[in-house]
């Protein structure tokens, strides 16, 4: 059975926000990845943008994970009403991830086809026909 977690997008202050959430909820960060750790030759980054957070995960309670990222204007991201969050679905297998992704792709906008990612998971993003953004992944390191 897949697990659903909130994924929050910030305008450059993800680290500050997540340190605040950590002070409220406690716990330790399960993962912190900066953009400079996943260089993309198609999108060279300034030193400032390279130090921004590509992904951060803070486990909260039993099985819940609050996740987030910095939106970078240099990569074409623009903060707008409605794109401050996404629903992240963590599947238990590649097959389940593919089934869920394909099931959600009825009249959607596929932002990133589901495929093997540079960070090691099987990952895809889409906006469904109701305008809700979904991130579907399977990461064998966590299953």
Short mmCIF file of C-alpha atoms in Angstrom, two decimals, residues 5 8 14 17-18 21 24 34 52-53 56 68-69 81 86 90 92 94 123-125 131-132 140-141:
data_model
loop_
_atom_site.label_atom_id
_atom_site.label_comp_id
_atom_site.label_asym_id
_atom_site.label_seq_id
_atom_site.Cartn_x
_atom_site.Cartn_y
_atom_site.Cartn_z
CA UNK A 5 3.01 12.69 2.41
CA UNK A 8 6.05 21.83 0.25
CA UNK A 14 13.16 25.89 2.68
CA UNK A 17 11.20 26.75 7.24
CA UNK A 18 12.28 23.18 7.96
CA UNK A 21 9.23 22.77 11.69
CA UNK A 24 8.10 22.45 16.62
CA UNK A 34 21.35 20.50 -2.15
CA UNK A 52 19.54 25.83 -1.93
CA UNK A 53 17.67 22.65 -0.99
CA UNK A 56 14.60 17.73 2.55
CA UNK A 68 10.14 20.21 0.74
CA UNK A 69 12.23 21.98 -1.88
CA UNK A 81 -0.94 30.41 -5.97
CA UNK A 86 2.25 18.65 -3.94
CA UNK A 90 5.70 6.58 -2.03
CA UNK A 92 6.06 -0.13 -2.38
CA UNK A 94 8.04 -0.04 -9.35
CA UNK A 123 10.03 9.06 -10.05
CA UNK A 124 7.46 11.09 -11.98
CA UNK A 125 5.41 14.29 -11.54
CA UNK A 131 -5.22 20.75 -10.89
CA UNK A 132 -3.64 18.79 -8.01
CA UNK A 140 14.21 0.63 -3.29
CA UNK A 141 16.52 2.02 -0.58
#
